[in-house]
PDB file of C-alpha atoms and ligand atoms in Angstrom:
ATOM      1  CA  MET V 265     -11.644 -11.650  20.505  1.00 96.00           C
ATOM      2  CA  ILE V 266     -10.840 -12.496  16.909  1.00 98.00           C
ATOM      3  CA  LYS V 267      -8.724 -15.652  16.753  1.00 98.00           C
ATOM      4  CA  VAL V 268      -6.037 -15.240  14.098  1.00 98.00           C
ATOM      5  CA  GLY V 269      -3.758 -17.811  12.463  1.00 98.00           C
ATOM      6  CA  VAL V 270      -0.789 -16.807  10.301  1.00 98.00           C
ATOM      7  CA  LEU V 271       0.699 -18.787   7.407  1.00 98.00           C
ATOM      8  CA  GLY V 272       4.278 -17.830   6.600  1.00 98.00           C
ATOM      9  CA  ALA V 273       4.748 -16.884  10.256  1.00 98.00           C
ATOM     10  CA  LYS V 274       8.557 -16.852  10.092  1.00 98.00           C
ATOM     11  CA  GLY V 275       8.773 -14.651   7.002  1.00 97.00           C
ATOM     12  CA  ARG V 276       9.403 -10.914   6.770  1.00 95.00           C
ATOM     13  CA  MET V 277       5.682 -10.062   6.613  1.00 96.00           C
ATOM     14  CA  GLY V 278       4.304 -13.023   8.587  1.00 98.00           C
ATOM     15  CA  SER V 279       6.506 -12.395  11.623  1.00 98.00           C
ATOM     16  CA  GLN V 280       5.412  -8.745  11.684  1.00 97.00           C
ATOM     17  CA  VAL V 281       1.760  -9.784  11.376  1.00 98.00           C
ATOM     18  CA  CYS V 282       2.207 -12.188  14.333  1.00 98.00           C
ATOM     19  CA  ALA V 283       3.691  -9.393  16.466  1.00 98.00           C
ATOM     20  CA  THR V 284       0.957  -6.917  15.411  1.00 98.00           C
ATOM     21  CA  VAL V 285      -1.857  -9.382  16.143  1.00 98.00           C
ATOM     22  CA  ASP V 286      -0.243 -10.169  19.500  1.00 97.00           C
ATOM     23  CA  GLU V 287      -0.387  -6.464  20.385  1.00 97.00           C
ATOM     24  CA  ALA V 288      -3.977  -5.902  19.190  1.00 98.00           C
ATOM     25  CA  ALA V 289      -6.366  -5.809  22.150  1.00 98.00           C
ATOM     26  CA  ASP V 290      -9.223  -7.403  20.186  1.00 98.00           C
ATOM     27  CA  MET V 291      -7.195 -10.264  18.630  1.00 98.00           C
ATOM     28  CA  GLU V 292      -5.565 -13.456  19.763  1.00 98.00           C
ATOM     29  CA  LEU V 293      -2.789 -15.199  17.810  1.00 98.00           C
ATOM     30  CA  VAL V 294      -3.798 -18.879  17.920  1.00 98.00           C
ATOM     31  CA  ALA V 295      -1.278 -20.278  15.431  1.00 98.00           C
ATOM     32  CA  GLY V 296       1.804 -19.224  13.509  1.00 98.00           C
ATOM     33  CA  VAL V 297       2.560 -21.788  10.819  1.00 98.00           C
ATOM     34  CA  ASP V 298       5.571 -21.941   8.518  1.00 98.00           C
ATOM     35  CA  VAL V 299       7.171 -24.650   6.348  1.00 97.00           C
ATOM     36  CA  GLY V 300       7.247 -27.942   8.249  1.00 94.00           C
ATOM     37  CA  ASP V 301       4.541 -26.981  10.771  1.00 96.00           C
ATOM     38  CA  ALA V 302       1.153 -28.726  10.877  1.00 95.00           C
ATOM     39  CA  ARG V 303      -1.610 -26.615   9.298  1.00 97.00           C
ATOM     40  CA  GLU V 304      -4.151 -28.246  11.648  1.00 96.00           C
ATOM     41  CA  GLU V 305      -3.124 -25.679  14.295  1.00 95.00           C
ATOM     42  CA  LEU V 306      -4.981 -23.102  12.175  1.00 97.00           C
ATOM     43  CA  ALA V 307      -8.326 -24.869  12.592  1.00 97.00           C
ATOM     44  CA  ALA V 308      -9.006 -22.887  15.800  1.00 96.00           C
ATOM     45  CA  ALA V 309      -8.727 -19.544  13.972  1.00 98.00           C
ATOM     46  CA  ASP V 310     -11.595 -17.240  12.924  1.00 98.00           C
ATOM     47  CA  VAL V 311      -9.346 -15.679  10.290  1.00 98.00           C
ATOM     48  CA  VAL V 312      -6.185 -17.045   8.654  1.00 98.00           C
ATOM     49  CA  VAL V 313      -3.696 -14.573   7.161  1.00 98.00           C
ATOM     50  CA  ASP V 314      -1.399 -15.892   4.403  1.00 98.00           C
ATOM     51  CA  PHE V 315       1.937 -14.245   3.596  1.00 98.00           C
ATOM     52  CA  THR V 316       3.812 -17.178   2.045  1.00 98.00           C
ATOM     53  CA  SER V 317       4.854 -17.384  -1.609  1.00 96.00           C
ATOM     54  CA  PRO V 318       3.057 -17.481  -4.956  1.00 94.00           C
ATOM     55  CA  ALA V 319       4.057 -21.161  -5.230  1.00 95.00           C
ATOM     56  CA  ALA V 320       2.584 -22.128  -1.841  1.00 97.00           C
ATOM     57  CA  VAL V 321      -0.461 -19.921  -1.449  1.00 97.00           C
ATOM     58  CA  MET V 322      -2.995 -21.809  -3.587  1.00 98.00           C
ATOM     59  CA  ASP V 323      -2.575 -25.055  -1.658  1.00 97.00           C
ATOM     60  CA  ASN V 324      -2.918 -23.164   1.637  1.00 97.00           C
ATOM     61  CA  LEU V 325      -5.951 -21.290   0.421  1.00 98.00           C
ATOM     62  CA  ARG V 326      -7.707 -24.396  -0.815  1.00 98.00           C
ATOM     63  CA  TRP V 327      -7.049 -26.010   2.571  1.00 98.00           C
ATOM     64  CA  CYS V 328      -8.682 -23.010   4.315  1.00 98.00           C
ATOM     65  CA  VAL V 329     -11.659 -22.860   1.922  1.00 98.00           C
ATOM     66  CA  GLU V 330     -12.357 -26.580   2.361  1.00 97.00           C
ATOM     67  CA  ARG V 331     -12.643 -25.935   6.126  1.00 97.00           C
ATOM     68  CA  ASP V 332     -14.671 -22.699   5.840  1.00 96.00           C
ATOM     69  CA  LEU V 333     -11.777 -20.810   7.446  1.00 98.00           C
ATOM     70  CA  ALA V 334     -11.981 -17.143   6.433  1.00 98.00           C
ATOM     71  CA  ALA V 335      -8.715 -16.263   4.693  1.00 98.00           C
ATOM     72  CA  VAL V 336      -6.971 -12.914   4.193  1.00 98.00           C
ATOM     73  CA  VAL V 337      -4.336 -13.265   1.481  1.00 98.00           C
ATOM     74  CA  GLY V 338      -1.395 -10.887   1.182  1.00 96.00           C
ATOM     75  CA  THR V 339       0.776 -13.181  -0.931  1.00 95.00           C
ATOM     76  CA  SER V 340       1.293 -11.753  -4.386  1.00 88.00           C
ATOM     77  CA  GLY V 341       0.854 -13.295  -7.815  1.00 85.00           C
ATOM     78  CA  PHE V 342      -2.955 -13.321  -8.052  1.00 89.00           C
ATOM     79  CA  GLY V 343      -3.896 -12.841 -11.692  1.00 84.00           C
ATOM     80  CA  ASP V 344      -7.233 -13.757 -13.280  1.00 87.00           C
ATOM     81  CA  THR V 345      -6.397 -17.472 -13.499  1.00 94.00           C
ATOM     82  CA  LYS V 346      -5.790 -17.867  -9.770  1.00 96.00           C
ATOM     83  CA  LEU V 347      -8.778 -15.698  -8.845  1.00 96.00           C
ATOM     84  CA  THR V 348     -11.052 -17.793 -11.085  1.00 97.00           C
ATOM     85  CA  GLU V 349      -9.791 -20.958  -9.411  1.00 98.00           C
ATOM     86  CA  VAL V 350     -10.466 -19.541  -5.933  1.00 98.00           C
ATOM     87  CA  ARG V 351     -13.983 -18.516  -7.027  1.00 98.00           C
ATOM     88  CA  SER V 352     -14.620 -22.079  -8.228  1.00 97.00           C
ATOM     89  CA  TRP V 353     -13.655 -23.521  -4.810  1.00 97.00           C
ATOM     90  CA  LEU V 354     -15.838 -20.950  -3.041  1.00 97.00           C
ATOM     91  CA  ALA V 355     -18.822 -21.829  -5.249  1.00 96.00           C
ATOM     92  CA  ALA V 356     -18.941 -25.154  -3.388  1.00 95.00           C
ATOM     93  CA  ARG V 357     -18.680 -23.506   0.062  1.00 96.00           C
ATOM     94  CA  PRO V 358     -21.563 -21.025   0.550  1.00 94.00           C
ATOM     95  CA  ASP V 359     -20.102 -19.746   3.847  1.00 93.00           C
ATOM     96  CA  GLY V 360     -16.522 -19.407   2.539  1.00 96.00           C
ATOM     97  CA  ARG V 361     -14.814 -16.013   2.567  1.00 97.00           C
ATOM     98  CA  VAL V 362     -11.537 -15.064   0.944  1.00 98.00           C
ATOM     99  CA  LEU V 363     -10.105 -11.554   0.789  1.00 98.00           C
ATOM    100  CA  VAL V 364      -7.150 -11.134  -1.584  1.00 97.00           C
ATOM    101  CA  VAL V 365      -5.304  -7.861  -0.990  1.00 95.00           C
ATOM    102  CA  PRO V 366      -2.564  -6.958  -3.485  1.00 88.00           C
ATOM    103  CA  ASN V 367      -1.434  -4.134  -1.198  1.00 90.00           C
ATOM    104  CA  PHE V 368      -2.317  -3.501   2.436  1.00 95.00           C
ATOM    105  CA  SER V 369      -0.823  -0.023   2.559  1.00 94.00           C
ATOM    106  CA  VAL V 370      -3.466   2.706   2.644  1.00 93.00           C
ATOM    107  CA  GLY V 371      -1.173   5.004   0.633  1.00 95.00           C
ATOM    108  CA  ALA V 372      -0.783   2.366  -2.068  1.00 95.00           C
ATOM    109  CA  VAL V 373      -4.540   1.777  -2.243  1.00 95.00           C
ATOM    110  CA  LEU V 374      -5.010   5.534  -2.729  1.00 96.00           C
ATOM    111  CA  MET V 375      -2.228   5.585  -5.364  1.00 97.00           C
ATOM    112  CA  MET V 376      -4.123   2.922  -7.335  1.00 96.00           C
ATOM    113  CA  ARG V 377      -7.384   4.854  -7.009  1.00 96.00           C
ATOM    114  CA  PHE V 378      -5.716   8.102  -8.154  1.00 98.00           C
ATOM    115  CA  ALA V 379      -4.168   6.247 -11.103  1.00 98.00           C
ATOM    116  CA  GLU V 380      -7.578   4.883 -12.077  1.00 97.00           C
ATOM    117  CA  MET V 381      -9.008   8.424 -11.942  1.00 97.00           C
ATOM    118  CA  ALA V 382      -6.194   9.870 -14.070  1.00 98.00           C
ATOM    119  CA  ALA V 383      -6.129   7.063 -16.652  1.00 98.00           C
ATOM    120  CA  PRO V 384      -8.779   8.319 -19.120  1.00 97.00           C
ATOM    121  CA  PHE V 385      -7.214  11.797 -19.335  1.00 97.00           C
ATOM    122  CA  PHE V 386      -3.773  10.899 -20.736  1.00 98.00           C
ATOM    123  CA  GLU V 387      -2.518   9.317 -23.958  1.00 98.00           C
ATOM    124  CA  SER V 388       0.158   7.224 -22.252  1.00 98.00           C
ATOM    125  CA  ALA V 389       0.532   5.387 -18.959  1.00 98.00           C
ATOM    126  CA  GLU V 390       3.392   3.234 -17.687  1.00 98.00           C
ATOM    127  CA  VAL V 391       4.125   1.717 -14.281  1.00 98.00           C
ATOM    128  CA  ILE V 392       7.524   1.399 -12.603  1.00 98.00           C
ATOM    129  CA  GLU V 393       7.584  -0.752  -9.482  1.00 98.00           C
ATOM    130  CA  LEU V 394      10.684  -0.994  -7.298  1.00 98.00           C
ATOM    131  CA  HIS V 395      11.222  -3.638  -4.591  1.00 97.00           C
ATOM    132  CA  HIS V 396      13.863  -5.205  -2.347  1.00 96.00           C
ATOM    133  CA  ALA V 397      16.119  -7.800  -3.943  1.00 97.00           C
ATOM    134  CA  GLY V 398      14.506 -10.677  -1.994  1.00 95.00           C
ATOM    135  CA  LYS V 399      11.203 -10.466  -3.864  1.00 94.00           C
ATOM    136  CA  VAL V 400      10.669 -13.635  -5.936  1.00 91.00           C
ATOM    137  CA  ASP V 401       7.960 -12.520  -8.363  1.00 91.00           C
ATOM    138  CA  ALA V 402       7.755  -9.737 -10.920  1.00 95.00           C
ATOM    139  CA  PRO V 403       5.860  -7.628 -11.602  1.00 95.00           C
ATOM    140  CA  SER V 404       4.422  -7.030  -8.131  1.00 92.00           C
ATOM    141  CA  GLY V 405       0.767  -7.752  -7.379  1.00 87.00           C
ATOM    142  CA  THR V 406       0.223  -4.033  -6.837  1.00 91.00           C
ATOM    143  CA  ALA V 407       1.683  -3.168 -10.229  1.00 95.00           C
ATOM    144  CA  GLY V 408      -0.458  -5.830 -11.899  1.00 92.00           C
ATOM    145  CA  ARG V 409      -3.590  -4.502 -10.252  1.00 89.00           C
ATOM    146  CA  THR V 410      -2.684  -0.896 -11.046  1.00 95.00           C
ATOM    147  CA  ALA V 411      -2.208  -1.818 -14.714  1.00 96.00           C
ATOM    148  CA  ALA V 412      -5.547  -3.644 -14.767  1.00 93.00           C
ATOM    149  CA  MET V 413      -7.326  -0.653 -13.185  1.00 94.00           C
ATOM    150  CA  ILE V 414      -5.711   1.804 -15.628  1.00 98.00           C
ATOM    151  CA  SER V 415      -6.602  -0.387 -18.571  1.00 98.00           C
ATOM    152  CA  SER V 416     -10.202  -0.867 -17.524  1.00 97.00           C
ATOM    153  CA  ALA V 417     -10.662   2.889 -16.846  1.00 98.00           C
ATOM    154  CA  ARG V 418      -9.244   3.660 -20.314  1.00 98.00           C
ATOM    155  CA  ARG V 419     -11.510   1.075 -21.956  1.00 98.00           C
ATOM    156  CA  ALA V 420     -14.589   2.420 -20.145  1.00 98.00           C
ATOM    157  CA  ALA V 421     -13.753   5.951 -21.355  1.00 97.00           C
ATOM    158  CA  GLY V 422     -13.082   4.776 -24.919  1.00 97.00           C
ATOM    159  CA  THR V 423      -9.442   5.931 -24.798  1.00 95.00           C
ATOM    160  CA  GLY V 424      -7.512   4.605 -27.807  1.00 93.00           C
ATOM    161  CA  PRO V 425      -4.248   2.641 -27.845  1.00 96.00           C
ATOM    162  CA  MET V 426      -1.165   4.308 -26.375  1.00 98.00           C
ATOM    163  CA  PRO V 427       1.320   5.820 -28.841  1.00 97.00           C
ATOM    164  CA  ASP V 428       4.546   3.775 -29.058  1.00 97.00           C
ATOM    165  CA  ALA V 429       6.820   3.805 -32.109  1.00 98.00           C
ATOM    166  CA  THR V 430       9.144   1.065 -30.830  1.00 97.00           C
ATOM    167  CA  THR V 431       9.963  -1.402 -33.618  1.00 97.00           C
ATOM    168  CA  THR V 432      13.112  -2.977 -32.176  1.00 97.00           C
ATOM    169  CA  ALA V 433      13.873  -3.509 -28.488  1.00 97.00           C
ATOM    170  CA  ALA V 434      16.256  -5.586 -26.406  1.00 98.00           C
ATOM    171  CA  GLN V 435      14.398  -8.301 -24.519  1.00 97.00           C
ATOM    172  CA  GLY V 436      12.629  -6.753 -21.534  1.00 96.00           C
ATOM    173  CA  ALA V 437      13.558  -3.187 -22.444  1.00 98.00           C
ATOM    174  CA  ARG V 438       9.906  -2.132 -22.616  1.00 98.00           C
ATOM    175  CA  GLY V 439       9.002  -4.083 -19.470  1.00 98.00           C
ATOM    176  CA  ALA V 440       6.122  -6.549 -19.191  1.00 97.00           C
ATOM    177  CA  GLU V 441       2.787  -5.811 -20.830  1.00 97.00           C
ATOM    178  CA  VAL V 442      -0.010  -6.209 -18.296  1.00 95.00           C
ATOM    179  CA  ASP V 443      -3.445  -5.480 -19.763  1.00 95.00           C
ATOM    180  CA  ASP V 444      -1.742  -3.375 -22.474  1.00 96.00           C
ATOM    181  CA  VAL V 445       0.112  -1.295 -19.863  1.00 98.00           C
ATOM    182  CA  HIS V 446       3.924  -1.500 -19.758  1.00 98.00           C
ATOM    183  CA  VAL V 447       5.168  -2.410 -16.274  1.00 98.00           C
ATOM    184  CA  HIS V 448       8.865  -2.135 -15.348  1.00 98.00           C
ATOM    185  CA  SER V 449      10.269  -3.995 -12.319  1.00 98.00           C
ATOM    186  CA  VAL V 450      13.377  -2.858 -10.426  1.00 98.00           C
ATOM    187  CA  ARG V 451      14.913  -5.180  -7.792  1.00 98.00           C
ATOM    188  CA  LEU V 452      17.424  -3.377  -5.580  1.00 98.00           C
ATOM    189  CA  ALA V 453      18.943  -4.125  -2.183  1.00 98.00           C
ATOM    190  CA  GLY V 454      17.888  -1.482   0.316  1.00 96.00           C
ATOM    191  CA  LEU V 455      14.424  -0.852  -1.129  1.00 96.00           C
ATOM    192  CA  VAL V 456      11.177  -2.001   0.518  1.00 93.00           C
ATOM    193  CA  ALA V 457       8.172  -1.459  -1.827  1.00 93.00           C
ATOM    194  CA  HIS V 458       7.769   1.531  -4.129  1.00 97.00           C
ATOM    195  CA  GLN V 459       5.805   2.391  -7.250  1.00 98.00           C
ATOM    196  CA  GLU V 460       5.519   5.212  -9.749  1.00 98.00           C
ATOM    197  CA  VAL V 461       2.662   5.572 -12.198  1.00 98.00           C
ATOM    198  CA  LEU V 462       3.539   7.863 -15.098  1.00 98.00           C
ATOM    199  CA  PHE V 463       0.902   9.518 -17.251  1.00 98.00           C
ATOM    200  CA  GLY V 464       1.835  11.513 -20.349  1.00 98.00           C
ATOM    201  CA  GLY V 465      -0.327  13.816 -22.420  1.00 96.00           C
ATOM    202  CA  HIS V 466      -0.056  17.007 -24.414  1.00 94.00           C
ATOM    203  CA  GLY V 467       2.997  18.804 -23.011  1.00 97.00           C
ATOM    204  CA  GLU V 468       2.529  17.449 -19.501  1.00 98.00           C
ATOM    205  CA  VAL V 469       3.444  14.456 -17.353  1.00 98.00           C
ATOM    206  CA  LEU V 470       1.698  13.418 -14.158  1.00 98.00           C
ATOM    207  CA  THR V 471       3.656  11.180 -11.777  1.00 98.00           C
ATOM    208  CA  ILE V 472       1.921   9.419  -8.897  1.00 98.00           C
ATOM    209  CA  ARG V 473       4.440   7.870  -6.499  1.00 98.00           C
ATOM    210  CA  HIS V 474       4.050   5.784  -3.396  1.00 97.00           C
ATOM    211  CA  ASP V 475       6.787   4.501  -1.055  1.00 97.00           C
ATOM    212  CA  SER V 476       6.393   1.882   1.658  1.00 93.00           C
ATOM    213  CA  LEU V 477       9.457   2.693   3.764  1.00 93.00           C
ATOM    214  CA  ASP V 478       8.854  -0.008   6.347  1.00 91.00           C
ATOM    215  CA  ARG V 479       6.751  -3.169   6.516  1.00 90.00           C
ATOM    216  CA  ALA V 480       4.897  -1.473   9.380  1.00 93.00           C
ATOM    217  CA  SER V 481       3.055   0.443   6.626  1.00 93.00           C
ATOM    218  CA  PHE V 482       1.105  -2.733   5.799  1.00 95.00           C
ATOM    219  CA  MET V 483      -0.060  -3.494   9.343  1.00 97.00           C
ATOM    220  CA  PRO V 484      -3.040  -1.090   9.716  1.00 95.00           C
ATOM    221  CA  GLY V 485      -4.421  -2.590   6.486  1.00 96.00           C
ATOM    222  CA  VAL V 486      -3.888  -6.154   7.736  1.00 98.00           C
ATOM    223  CA  LEU V 487      -5.709  -5.341  10.988  1.00 97.00           C
ATOM    224  CA  ALA V 488      -8.574  -3.675   9.057  1.00 96.00           C
ATOM    225  CA  ALA V 489      -8.848  -6.772   6.853  1.00 97.00           C
ATOM    226  CA  VAL V 490      -8.927  -9.174   9.806  1.00 98.00           C
ATOM    227  CA  ARG V 491     -11.530  -7.025  11.607  1.00 97.00           C
ATOM    228  CA  GLY V 492     -13.591  -6.618   8.425  1.00 96.00           C
ATOM    229  CA  MET V 493     -13.760 -10.287   7.395  1.00 97.00           C
ATOM    230  CA  ALA V 494     -16.914 -11.128   9.372  1.00 95.00           C
ATOM    231  CA  GLY V 495     -18.808  -8.278   7.678  1.00 95.00           C
ATOM    232  CA  LEU V 496     -17.804  -9.133   4.106  1.00 96.00           C
ATOM    233  CA  PRO V 497     -20.209 -10.967   1.820  1.00 95.00           C
ATOM    234  CA  ALA V 498     -19.476 -14.672   1.345  1.00 96.00           C
ATOM    235  CA  GLY V 499     -17.219 -15.481  -1.606  1.00 97.00           C
ATOM    236  CA  LEU V 500     -14.170 -13.724  -2.995  1.00 98.00           C
ATOM    237  CA  THR V 501     -13.342 -10.060  -2.395  1.00 97.00           C
ATOM    238  CA  VAL V 502     -10.328  -8.419  -4.019  1.00 93.00           C
ATOM    239  CA  GLY V 503      -8.705  -5.320  -2.576  1.00 91.00           C
ATOM    240  CA  LEU V 504      -9.013  -3.266   0.589  1.00 93.00           C
ATOM    241  CA  GLU V 505     -11.032  -0.492  -1.058  1.00 92.00           C
ATOM    242  CA  GLY V 506     -14.410  -1.637   0.299  1.00 93.00           C
ATOM    243  CA  LEU V 507     -13.147  -1.899   3.863  1.00 94.00           C
ATOM    244  CA  LEU V 508     -11.655   1.613   3.587  1.00 92.00           C
ATOM    245  CA  GLY V 509     -14.912   3.067   2.251  1.00 90.00           C
ATOM    246  CA  LEU V 510     -13.379   3.708  -1.196  1.00 89.00           C
ATOM    247  CA  ALA V 511     -15.415   1.202  -3.233  1.00 79.00           C
TER     248      ALA V 511
HETATM  249  N1  NAD D 122      -0.167  -7.584  -0.067  1.00 90.45           N
HETATM  250  C1  NAD D 122       0.798  -6.842   0.462  1.00 90.45           C
HETATM  251  O1  NAD D 122       0.573  -5.705   0.911  1.00 90.45           O
HETATM  252  C2  NAD D 122       2.184  -7.407   0.550  1.00 90.45           C
HETATM  253  C3  NAD D 122       3.202  -6.694   1.199  1.00 90.45           C
HETATM  254  C4  NAD D 122       4.460  -7.275   1.287  1.00 90.45           C
HETATM  255  C5  NAD D 122       4.683  -8.532   0.755  1.00 90.45           C
HETATM  256  N2  NAD D 122       3.670  -9.177   0.111  1.00 90.45           N
HETATM  257  C6  NAD D 122       3.842 -10.537  -0.408  1.00 90.45           C
HETATM  258  O2  NAD D 122       3.753 -11.428   0.700  1.00 90.45           O
HETATM  259  C7  NAD D 122       4.499 -12.612   0.397  1.00 90.45           C
HETATM  260  C8  NAD D 122       5.486 -12.882   1.523  1.00 90.45           C
HETATM  261  O3  NAD D 122       6.447 -11.847   1.539  1.00 90.45           O
HETATM  262  P1  NAD D 122       7.689 -11.889   2.565  1.00 90.45           P
HETATM  263  O4  NAD D 122       8.551 -10.740   2.201  1.00 90.45           O
HETATM  264  O5  NAD D 122       7.185 -12.025   3.960  1.00 90.45           O
HETATM  265  O6  NAD D 122       8.378 -13.262   2.109  1.00 90.45           O
HETATM  266  P2  NAD D 122       9.327 -14.185   2.987  1.00 90.45           P
HETATM  267  O7  NAD D 122      10.049 -15.071   2.017  1.00 90.45           O
HETATM  268  O8  NAD D 122      10.119 -13.386   3.956  1.00 90.45           O
HETATM  269  O9  NAD D 122       8.313 -15.078   3.855  1.00 90.45           O
HETATM  270  C9  NAD D 122       7.529 -16.119   3.334  1.00 90.45           C
HETATM  271  C10 NAD D 122       7.401 -17.148   4.438  1.00 90.45           C
HETATM  272  O10 NAD D 122       6.461 -18.120   4.012  1.00 90.45           O
HETATM  273  C11 NAD D 122       6.955 -19.399   4.383  1.00 90.45           C
HETATM  274  N3  NAD D 122       6.311 -20.416   3.576  1.00 90.45           N
HETATM  275  C12 NAD D 122       6.577 -20.777   2.295  1.00 90.45           C
HETATM  276  N4  NAD D 122       5.771 -21.788   1.930  1.00 90.45           N
HETATM  277  C13 NAD D 122       4.958 -22.036   2.985  1.00 90.45           C
HETATM  278  C14 NAD D 122       3.913 -22.953   3.211  1.00 90.45           C
HETATM  279  N5  NAD D 122       3.528 -23.829   2.274  1.00 90.45           N
HETATM  280  N6  NAD D 122       3.297 -22.930   4.411  1.00 90.45           N
HETATM  281  C15 NAD D 122       3.672 -22.087   5.387  1.00 90.45           C
HETATM  282  N7  NAD D 122       4.671 -21.183   5.236  1.00 90.45           N
HETATM  283  C16 NAD D 122       5.304 -21.174   4.039  1.00 90.45           C
HETATM  284  C17 NAD D 122       8.456 -19.289   4.175  1.00 90.45           C
HETATM  285  O11 NAD D 122       9.169 -20.285   4.870  1.00 90.45           O
HETATM  286  C18 NAD D 122       8.720 -17.888   4.734  1.00 90.45           C
HETATM  287  O12 NAD D 122       8.972 -17.919   6.133  1.00 90.45           O
HETATM  288  C19 NAD D 122       5.154 -12.354  -0.971  1.00 90.45           C
HETATM  289  O13 NAD D 122       4.362 -12.911  -1.981  1.00 90.45           O
HETATM  290  C20 NAD D 122       5.151 -10.846  -1.065  1.00 90.45           C
HETATM  291  O14 NAD D 122       5.186 -10.396  -2.402  1.00 90.45           O
HETATM  292  C21 NAD D 122       2.438  -8.637   0.002  1.00 90.45           C
END
C-alpha cells in the first residue's frame, strides 16, 4: 500500500485526487490537507501530492523536502528560478525526491513531445493556451514548458529567429514571450484546459491541439506519478515523460 497525502485537498484538483487515491486498490489516503489544517498529518505519507497555488507551493515543498517526504507537484508556475531553488534544497537531502509535472494528462504530454519534434522544421511557432476563468496564473505551466521545449529543439537544430515584422503593438497583443516563443493565454468560463501549438512554414501550417475536457483526464497521470516515485532517482525530476517511457 502506498500511503498518500494531498495538499490542496479541498480544491478542484486536490479533491479529485483524494477520491481517485481512495478508489485505488494499491493506495491509502492518509491525509488531505488544505488551508488551516496541520501539515503534520502528512508525515505518515510515502508520497505527498501538491495541487495548491503558485504562491503556496514552495513553502509546502520545502516542508516536504526537509522531512524527506517524496513530493509530486502538480501546482503550476515552475520556471527555472523555482526549479533551481528546489534543486538547492534537495542537494542537502540525498534521499529527497521531487517530481514536478506541468501536465498530468497523457494527451498533453504527447502534444508537447509532438511539438518538440515539429519545432526544427518550421520558421514560426506560437502557443495558444485556453483555460477556465478560475485559473490564477498565466501562461499555464504546460504552455511554458511547451515553449521551452520548442525553443530548445530549435536551438539544437540551429533554426534562426522567427520572422515577425511587428513594430507597434497594443500591450499584450503579441502575448508573453517565453524562451522567444509567443504564448497567448485565454481565460474563459466553461473551458477546462486546452492548448494549440501553431507551426508555420512555406505555404503550410501545422496545428497540434489538445483538450482536457474533464479533470478526470489528469488522474491516470497522477496515479502513475505516485506509483513511480519510489523508482525515480533521488533529486528533482521534471515531467511525466520518463514514467511514460517517452524520455
Ligand atoms: N499539472 C497539472 O496537470 C495540473 C492540472 C490542473 C491544475 N493544475 C494546477 O494545480 C493547481 C491547483 O489547481 P485547482 O484548480 O485545484 O485550484 P483550486 O483553487 O481549486 O485549489 C487549490 C486548493 O489549494 C488550497 N491551498 C492554498 N494554499 C494552501 C496551502 N498553503 N496549504 C494547503 N492547501 C492550500 C486552496 O484552499 C484550494 O482548496 C493550480 O496551480 C493549477 O494551475 C495543474
